Short mmCIF file of C-alpha atoms in Angstrom, two decimals:
data_model
loop_
_atom_site.label_atom_id
_atom_site.label_comp_id
_atom_site.label_asym_id
_atom_site.label_seq_id
_atom_site.Cartn_x
_atom_site.Cartn_y
_atom_site.Cartn_z
CA MET A 985 -13.75 139.79 2.08
CA THR A 986 -17.14 138.28 3.00
CA TYR A 987 -17.61 135.32 5.32
CA ASN A 988 -20.77 133.34 6.41
CA ILE A 989 -20.63 132.32 9.95
CA ALA A 990 -23.10 129.88 11.52
CA LEU A 991 -23.98 130.76 15.02
CA VAL A 992 -25.01 127.98 17.40
CA LYS A 993 -25.73 129.92 20.58
CA GLY A 994 -26.98 126.87 22.61
CA ASP A 995 -28.08 127.02 26.19
CA GLY A 996 -27.53 128.93 29.34
CA ILE A 997 -25.09 131.82 28.97
CA GLY A 998 -24.42 130.74 25.35
CA PRO A 999 -26.69 133.33 23.66
CA GLU A 1000 -25.18 136.17 25.70
CA ILE A 1001 -21.49 135.34 25.08
CA VAL A 1002 -22.00 134.50 21.27
CA ASP A 1003 -23.74 137.97 21.01
CA SER A 1004 -20.64 139.55 22.52
CA ALA A 1005 -18.33 137.77 20.10
CA VAL A 1006 -20.55 138.83 17.15
CA GLN A 1007 -20.34 142.53 18.30
CA VAL A 1008 -16.49 142.22 18.47
CA LEU A 1009 -16.39 140.60 15.02
CA GLU A 1010 -18.60 143.37 13.54
CA LYS A 1011 -16.15 145.93 14.90
CA VAL A 1012 -13.26 143.99 13.42
CA GLY A 1013 -15.08 144.00 10.12
CA GLN A 1014 -15.44 147.72 10.03
CA ARG A 1015 -11.72 148.19 10.82
CA PHE A 1016 -10.32 145.81 8.34
CA ASN A 1017 -12.98 146.12 5.60
CA HIS A 1018 -14.55 142.64 5.94
CA VAL A 1019 -18.34 141.70 6.00
CA PHE A 1020 -19.45 138.85 8.39
CA TYR A 1021 -22.87 137.45 7.76
CA PHE A 1022 -24.41 135.45 10.76
CA THR A 1023 -27.11 132.73 10.54
CA GLU A 1024 -28.42 131.18 13.79
CA TYR A 1025 -29.11 127.49 14.20
CA LEU A 1026 -30.38 125.38 17.06
CA ALA A 1027 -28.38 122.75 18.99
CA GLY A 1028 -28.37 121.40 22.52
CA GLY A 1029 -31.16 121.71 25.01
CA CYS A 1030 -32.88 124.59 23.21
CA ALA A 1031 -33.10 122.31 20.12
CA ILE A 1032 -34.55 119.47 22.17
CA ASP A 1033 -37.19 121.75 23.47
CA ALA A 1034 -38.05 123.08 19.94
CA THR A 1035 -37.49 120.01 17.93
CA GLY A 1036 -37.26 116.96 20.13
CA VAL A 1037 -33.67 116.28 19.12
CA PRO A 1038 -30.30 117.81 20.22
CA LEU A 1039 -28.99 118.35 16.65
CA PRO A 1040 -31.57 118.99 13.97
CA GLU A 1041 -30.82 118.31 10.37
CA GLU A 1042 -31.31 121.82 9.54
CA THR A 1043 -28.51 122.71 11.84
CA VAL A 1044 -26.10 120.20 10.30
CA LYS A 1045 -26.94 121.42 6.75
CA GLY A 1046 -26.50 125.09 7.80
CA CYS A 1047 -23.17 124.53 9.40
CA LEU A 1048 -21.98 122.57 6.41
CA ALA A 1049 -23.00 125.40 4.13
CA SER A 1050 -21.23 128.08 6.16
CA ASP A 1051 -17.53 129.16 6.21
CA SER A 1052 -17.23 128.29 9.88
CA VAL A 1053 -19.21 127.76 13.07
CA LEU A 1054 -19.13 129.75 16.31
CA LEU A 1055 -20.68 127.90 19.25
CA GLY A 1056 -21.70 129.10 22.71
CA ALA A 1057 -22.47 126.27 25.18
CA VAL A 1058 -24.96 123.41 25.39
CA GLY A 1059 -26.53 121.56 28.29
CA GLY A 1060 -27.95 122.25 31.64
CA LEU A 1061 -29.77 120.55 34.61
CA LYS A 1062 -33.06 120.74 32.80
CA TRP A 1063 -31.90 118.01 30.51
CA ASP A 1064 -29.63 115.94 32.85
CA ASN A 1065 -31.98 113.01 33.23
CA LEU A 1066 -32.42 112.34 29.34
CA PRO A 1067 -30.88 109.19 28.01
CA GLY A 1068 -27.38 109.42 26.68
CA ASN A 1069 -28.27 109.51 23.00
CA THR A 1070 -30.70 112.36 23.44
CA ARG A 1071 -28.64 114.64 25.80
CA PRO A 1072 -27.74 118.05 24.67
CA GLU A 1073 -24.09 117.19 24.62
CA LYS A 1074 -24.72 114.74 21.91
CA ALA A 1075 -25.08 117.77 19.59
CA LEU A 1076 -21.24 118.50 20.01
CA LEU A 1077 -20.28 115.03 18.93
CA GLY A 1078 -22.73 115.12 16.12
CA LEU A 1079 -21.46 118.48 14.74
CA ARG A 1080 -17.80 117.45 15.03
CA SER A 1081 -18.52 114.23 13.13
CA ALA A 1082 -20.63 115.98 10.45
CA LEU A 1083 -18.03 118.65 9.88
CA GLY A 1084 -15.18 116.10 9.83
CA LEU A 1085 -13.30 117.70 12.80
CA TYR A 1086 -10.55 115.59 14.20
CA THR A 1087 -8.27 118.19 15.88
CA ASN A 1088 -9.01 120.33 18.95
CA LEU A 1089 -6.70 123.09 19.63
CA ARG A 1090 -6.89 124.56 23.09
CA PRO A 1091 -4.40 127.25 24.20
CA ALA A 1092 -3.70 127.68 27.96
CA LYS A 1093 -1.91 130.91 28.61
CA LEU A 1094 -1.17 132.78 31.94
CA TYR A 1095 -1.99 136.39 31.46
CA PRO A 1096 0.53 138.52 33.41
CA ALA A 1097 -2.41 140.69 34.69
CA LEU A 1098 -4.01 137.68 36.20
CA ARG A 1099 -1.05 135.93 37.84
CA ALA A 1100 -2.58 136.54 41.20
CA GLU A 1101 -5.49 134.12 40.29
CA CYS A 1102 -3.20 131.28 39.30
CA PRO A 1103 -3.39 128.51 42.05
CA LEU A 1104 0.25 127.41 41.60
CA ARG A 1105 3.26 128.34 43.75
CA PRO A 1106 4.56 131.96 43.30
CA ASP A 1107 7.89 130.67 41.80
CA ILE A 1108 6.00 128.75 39.17
CA VAL A 1109 3.70 131.61 38.42
CA ALA A 1110 6.72 133.96 38.03
CA ARG A 1111 7.93 131.83 35.06
CA GLY A 1112 4.60 131.92 33.36
CA PHE A 1113 3.46 129.64 30.61
CA ASP A 1114 1.91 129.64 27.19
CA LEU A 1115 1.06 126.12 25.76
CA MET A 1116 -1.16 124.72 23.11
CA MET A 1117 -3.00 121.44 23.65
CA VAL A 1118 -3.56 119.46 20.53
CA ARG A 1119 -6.19 116.80 21.21
CA GLU A 1120 -7.33 114.05 18.81
CA LEU A 1121 -11.06 114.46 18.58
CA THR A 1122 -12.84 111.65 16.78
CA GLY A 1123 -11.07 108.50 17.71
CA GLY A 1124 -10.15 106.42 20.81
CA ILE A 1125 -12.33 105.23 23.56
CA TYR A 1126 -15.06 107.81 23.19
CA PHE A 1127 -15.90 106.38 19.79
CA GLY A 1128 -14.97 102.75 20.29
CA GLU A 1129 -17.25 99.72 20.70
CA ARG A 1130 -19.06 99.80 23.92
CA GLY A 1131 -21.74 97.85 25.83
CA ARG A 1132 -22.72 95.69 28.78
CA ARG A 1133 -22.26 91.96 29.15
CA GLU A 1134 -22.09 89.22 31.75
CA GLY A 1135 -18.57 88.78 33.00
CA LYS A 1136 -17.01 86.60 35.60
CA PHE A 1137 -18.40 88.69 38.42
CA GLY A 1138 -21.76 89.29 36.84
CA LEU A 1139 -22.86 92.33 34.83
CA GLU A 1140 -19.99 94.57 33.53
CA ALA A 1141 -19.60 97.41 31.11
CA TYR A 1142 -16.85 97.83 28.61
CA ASP A 1143 -15.58 100.64 26.39
CA THR A 1144 -12.90 99.93 23.69
CA GLU A 1145 -10.06 102.13 22.85
CA ALA A 1146 -8.80 101.85 19.12
CA TYR A 1147 -6.53 104.06 17.02
CA SER A 1148 -5.44 103.72 13.35
CA VAL A 1149 -2.07 104.90 11.97
CA VAL A 1150 -3.90 107.39 9.75
CA GLU A 1151 -5.70 109.00 12.73
CA ILE A 1152 -2.44 109.25 14.74
CA GLU A 1153 -0.53 110.54 11.73
CA ARG A 1154 -2.82 113.50 10.78
CA ILE A 1155 -3.16 114.70 14.48
CA ALA A 1156 0.66 114.51 14.83
CA ARG A 1157 1.17 116.62 11.71
CA VAL A 1158 -1.24 119.18 13.18
CA ALA A 1159 0.99 119.38 16.28
CA PHE A 1160 4.33 119.65 14.37
CA GLU A 1161 2.92 122.26 12.12
CA ALA A 1162 1.62 124.23 15.14
CA ALA A 1163 5.03 123.96 16.81
CA ARG A 1164 6.70 125.48 13.79
CA LYS A 1165 4.73 128.63 14.40
CA ARG A 1166 5.48 128.79 18.01
CA ARG A 1167 8.61 127.63 19.94
CA GLY A 1168 9.48 124.40 18.01
CA ARG A 1169 8.73 121.87 20.73
CA VAL A 1170 6.24 118.97 20.75
CA THR A 1171 5.43 116.66 23.72
CA SER A 1172 3.57 113.66 22.88
CA ILE A 1173 1.48 112.22 25.70
CA ASP A 1174 0.65 108.42 25.88
CA LYS A 1175 0.44 105.50 28.25
CA ALA A 1176 2.90 103.32 26.18
CA ASN A 1177 4.05 101.22 29.21
CA VAL A 1178 0.56 99.69 29.45
CA LEU A 1179 -1.63 100.31 26.42
CA GLU A 1180 -1.07 98.81 22.98
CA THR A 1181 -2.84 101.84 21.31
CA SER A 1182 -0.19 104.12 23.02
CA ARG A 1183 2.61 101.98 21.73
CA LEU A 1184 1.35 102.46 18.25
CA TRP A 1185 0.76 106.14 19.02
CA ARG A 1186 4.35 106.56 20.11
CA GLU A 1187 5.82 104.70 17.08
CA THR A 1188 3.64 106.65 14.61
CA VAL A 1189 4.39 110.15 16.19
CA ARG A 1190 8.11 109.37 16.27
CA ARG A 1191 8.02 108.42 12.55
CA VAL A 1192 6.17 111.61 11.68
CA ALA A 1193 8.69 113.64 13.60
CA GLU A 1194 11.27 112.61 11.01
CA ASP A 1195 9.55 114.81 8.56
CA TYR A 1196 10.14 117.81 11.01
CA PRO A 1197 13.82 117.94 11.87
CA ASP A 1198 13.33 121.54 12.99
CA VAL A 1199 10.88 120.59 15.76
CA ALA A 1200 12.12 118.85 18.93
CA LEU A 1201 9.94 115.86 20.03
CA SER A 1202 9.71 114.30 23.44
CA ASP A 1203 7.49 111.56 24.90
CA MET A 1204 5.76 111.69 28.14
CA LEU A 1205 3.48 109.28 30.05
CA VAL A 1206 0.04 110.72 30.86
CA ASP A 1207 0.40 110.29 34.69
CA ASN A 1208 3.67 112.12 34.68
CA ALA A 1209 2.12 114.85 32.31
CA ALA A 1210 -0.73 115.50 34.75
CA MET A 1211 1.94 116.08 37.47
CA GLN A 1212 4.28 118.24 35.26
CA LEU A 1213 1.39 120.53 34.35
CA VAL A 1214 1.21 121.76 37.90
CA ARG A 1215 4.89 121.33 38.71
CA ASN A 1216 6.45 123.03 35.72
CA PRO A 1217 3.98 124.05 33.03
CA SER A 1218 6.45 126.48 31.31
CA GLN A 1219 8.35 123.30 29.93
CA PHE A 1220 5.54 122.74 27.50
CA ASP A 1221 5.03 124.28 24.07
CA VAL A 1222 2.77 122.11 22.03
CA VAL A 1223 1.22 118.98 23.70
CA VAL A 1224 -0.37 116.32 21.41
CA THR A 1225 -2.33 113.31 22.80
CA SER A 1226 -5.37 111.14 22.34
CA ASN A 1227 -9.05 111.96 22.80
CA MET A 1228 -9.50 110.86 26.43
CA PHE A 1229 -6.04 111.95 27.76
CA GLY A 1230 -6.47 115.38 26.02
CA ASP A 1231 -9.99 115.79 27.50
CA ILE A 1232 -8.51 115.46 30.97
CA LEU A 1233 -5.25 117.28 30.53
CA SER A 1234 -6.75 120.16 28.66
CA ASP A 1235 -9.17 120.82 31.55
CA GLU A 1236 -6.19 120.63 34.02
CA ALA A 1237 -4.34 123.14 31.86
CA SER A 1238 -7.38 125.43 31.82
CA GLN A 1239 -7.60 125.53 35.57
CA ILE A 1240 -3.98 126.58 36.15
CA THR A 1241 -4.51 129.76 34.09
CA GLY A 1242 -6.69 131.08 37.00
CA SER A 1243 -10.11 130.98 35.10
CA ILE A 1244 -11.77 128.73 32.75
CA GLY A 1245 -13.75 131.81 31.51
CA LEU A 1246 -10.72 133.05 29.45
CA LEU A 1247 -9.96 130.05 27.35
CA PRO A 1248 -11.05 129.43 23.68
CA SER A 1249 -10.81 126.41 21.52
CA ALA A 1250 -10.84 125.55 17.92
CA SER A 1251 -11.89 122.02 16.32
CA LEU A 1252 -10.55 121.67 12.86
CA GLY A 1253 -10.53 119.14 10.09
CA ALA A 1254 -9.16 118.76 6.59
CA THR A 1255 -10.85 121.94 5.39
CA ARG A 1256 -10.54 125.38 6.75
CA ARG A 1257 -14.17 125.35 8.10
CA GLY A 1258 -14.06 124.64 11.81
CA LEU A 1259 -16.01 124.78 14.97
CA PHE A 1260 -14.96 127.50 17.55
CA GLU A 1261 -16.16 127.62 21.16
CA PRO A 1262 -15.20 128.57 24.71
CA ILE A 1263 -14.34 125.58 26.87
CA HIS A 1264 -16.48 126.40 29.77
CA GLY A 1265 -20.03 125.21 30.26
CA SER A 1266 -23.46 126.83 29.95
CA ALA A 1267 -23.57 128.09 33.56
CA PRO A 1268 -27.40 128.18 33.70
CA ASP A 1269 -27.28 129.61 37.16
CA ILE A 1270 -26.09 132.97 35.81
CA ALA A 1271 -27.85 132.88 32.39
CA GLY A 1272 -29.61 136.14 31.56
CA GLN A 1273 -28.01 138.03 34.46
CA ASP A 1274 -25.34 139.89 32.48
CA ARG A 1275 -22.71 138.23 34.59
CA ALA A 1276 -20.97 135.86 32.08
CA ASN A 1277 -17.37 136.40 31.08
CA PRO A 1278 -17.41 136.88 27.21
CA ILE A 1279 -13.65 136.71 26.93
CA ALA A 1280 -13.26 133.06 25.99
CA THR A 1281 -15.91 133.26 23.25
CA ILE A 1282 -14.33 136.47 21.85
CA LEU A 1283 -10.99 134.66 21.72
CA SER A 1284 -12.61 131.72 20.12
CA ALA A 1285 -13.79 134.09 17.43
CA ALA A 1286 -10.32 135.32 17.09
CA MET A 1287 -9.09 131.76 16.64
CA MET A 1288 -11.69 131.54 13.92
CA LEU A 1289 -10.17 134.50 12.07
CA ARG A 1290 -6.82 132.92 12.45
CA TYR A 1291 -7.42 129.27 11.52
CA ALA A 1292 -10.47 129.36 9.39
CA PHE A 1293 -10.14 132.55 7.41
CA ASP A 1294 -6.38 133.06 7.49
CA LEU A 1295 -6.78 136.67 8.97
CA PRO A 1296 -3.76 136.80 11.50
CA ARG A 1297 -3.76 140.61 11.63
CA GLU A 1298 -7.40 140.62 12.59
CA ALA A 1299 -6.96 137.92 15.16
CA ASP A 1300 -3.98 139.69 16.68
CA ALA A 1301 -6.08 142.88 17.03
CA MET A 1302 -8.89 141.01 18.92
CA GLU A 1303 -6.40 139.31 21.21
CA ALA A 1304 -4.56 142.60 21.77
CA ALA A 1305 -7.84 144.26 22.68
CA VAL A 1306 -8.56 141.55 25.31
CA ASP A 1307 -4.91 141.87 26.72
CA ALA A 1308 -5.41 145.65 26.86
CA ALA A 1309 -8.64 145.34 28.87
CA LEU A 1310 -7.15 142.99 31.42
CA ASN A 1311 -3.97 145.00 31.67
CA ASP A 1312 -6.17 148.08 32.35
CA GLY A 1313 -7.69 146.13 35.42
CA LEU A 1314 -11.02 145.40 33.90
CA ARG A 1315 -12.49 142.27 35.38
CA THR A 1316 -15.67 140.12 35.17
CA ALA A 1317 -17.03 138.54 38.39
CA ASP A 1318 -15.18 135.18 37.87
CA ILE A 1319 -11.77 136.81 37.60
CA VAL A 1320 -12.05 139.72 40.07
CA GLY A 1321 -10.67 137.63 42.88
CA ASP A 1322 -9.77 139.54 46.09
CA SER A 1323 -8.75 142.69 44.13
CA GLY A 1324 -11.56 144.85 45.34
CA ILE A 1325 -12.22 145.86 41.74
CA LYS A 1326 -15.85 146.38 40.86
CA PRO A 1327 -16.66 143.50 38.31
CA LEU A 1328 -18.09 144.48 34.94
CA GLY A 1329 -21.07 142.75 33.40
CA THR A 1330 -20.97 140.83 30.10
CA CYS A 1331 -22.11 143.78 28.05
CA GLU A 1332 -19.78 146.39 29.68
CA MET A 1333 -16.72 144.10 29.26
CA THR A 1334 -17.70 143.54 25.69
CA ASP A 1335 -17.94 147.32 25.10
CA GLU A 1336 -14.57 147.94 26.72
CA ILE A 1337 -12.90 145.35 24.56
CA ILE A 1338 -14.51 146.86 21.44
CA ARG A 1339 -13.21 150.30 22.51
CA ARG A 1340 -9.76 149.03 22.68
CA LEU A 1341 -10.05 147.75 19.09
#
């Protein structure tokens, strides 16, 4: 099989970690008789420097013409003082919109080899956890009406949360379908005791659940969910929630794994083409120093194989190679902890993962 992949390397460590993922994909192609063609496009701060805008039209057209998109990271201190509409991060929202991506899948798994790095109590760590955050990506308060106006106390700002039944239904179905492939449980997170949007969310998710009698559904308020993620994360299988709640909770879930440098993500829509990226930032302070952890980007590429290309064996092989490297005691600087192990650089860790393929 032949696949065309758009590479949006971005800023900071983005080029290094994307290059690592490309090397692993090429090895997978050799092993399983696939050919991956890669085309690079600009987005983020590097695009601002080169073209004056964070998301050039050429990038949008190229990504739309590809089979899927692999992204590194965007942003950095260099561009922090730019107005909101011209910041590097605007490229991410623009790409998600242009590609019609409304679902973000973000797994959070505690690797047995890295239990010592988990910040939770030993008894919680011993139980382990493996959950999937399903976040609605194109609705809610991040995309609602906003502005500034004169209020009763003077100048005030406002942001509006709105969700339609259609938006809730489609993200709920993604969650239930994901649960069918995992342990058969969905936890829907809302704030139905206060917000009208959450009440519609809860009503709609419950109605969709009737089409999935084999999946158990429970509702949980977002403040309780934030507590339960650190109190008993093993209770969760698939977690589905709105854009803003998902943004916050998925970051919390990433931290309890022990390192944000290990976690991939997938943004999907109605078609198989998606946007796959690590959840960490561009880390400009270590860019170009061969110190970045490539694992999250490599695992993002594995998610691409699984969700965009329907290649589960190939994805399993990539994930198993990462597991094997970690189980063999190999570490990058961000996950070495107090083990006394000499950390590997980006290139060496990539080579070791490829060796285990």
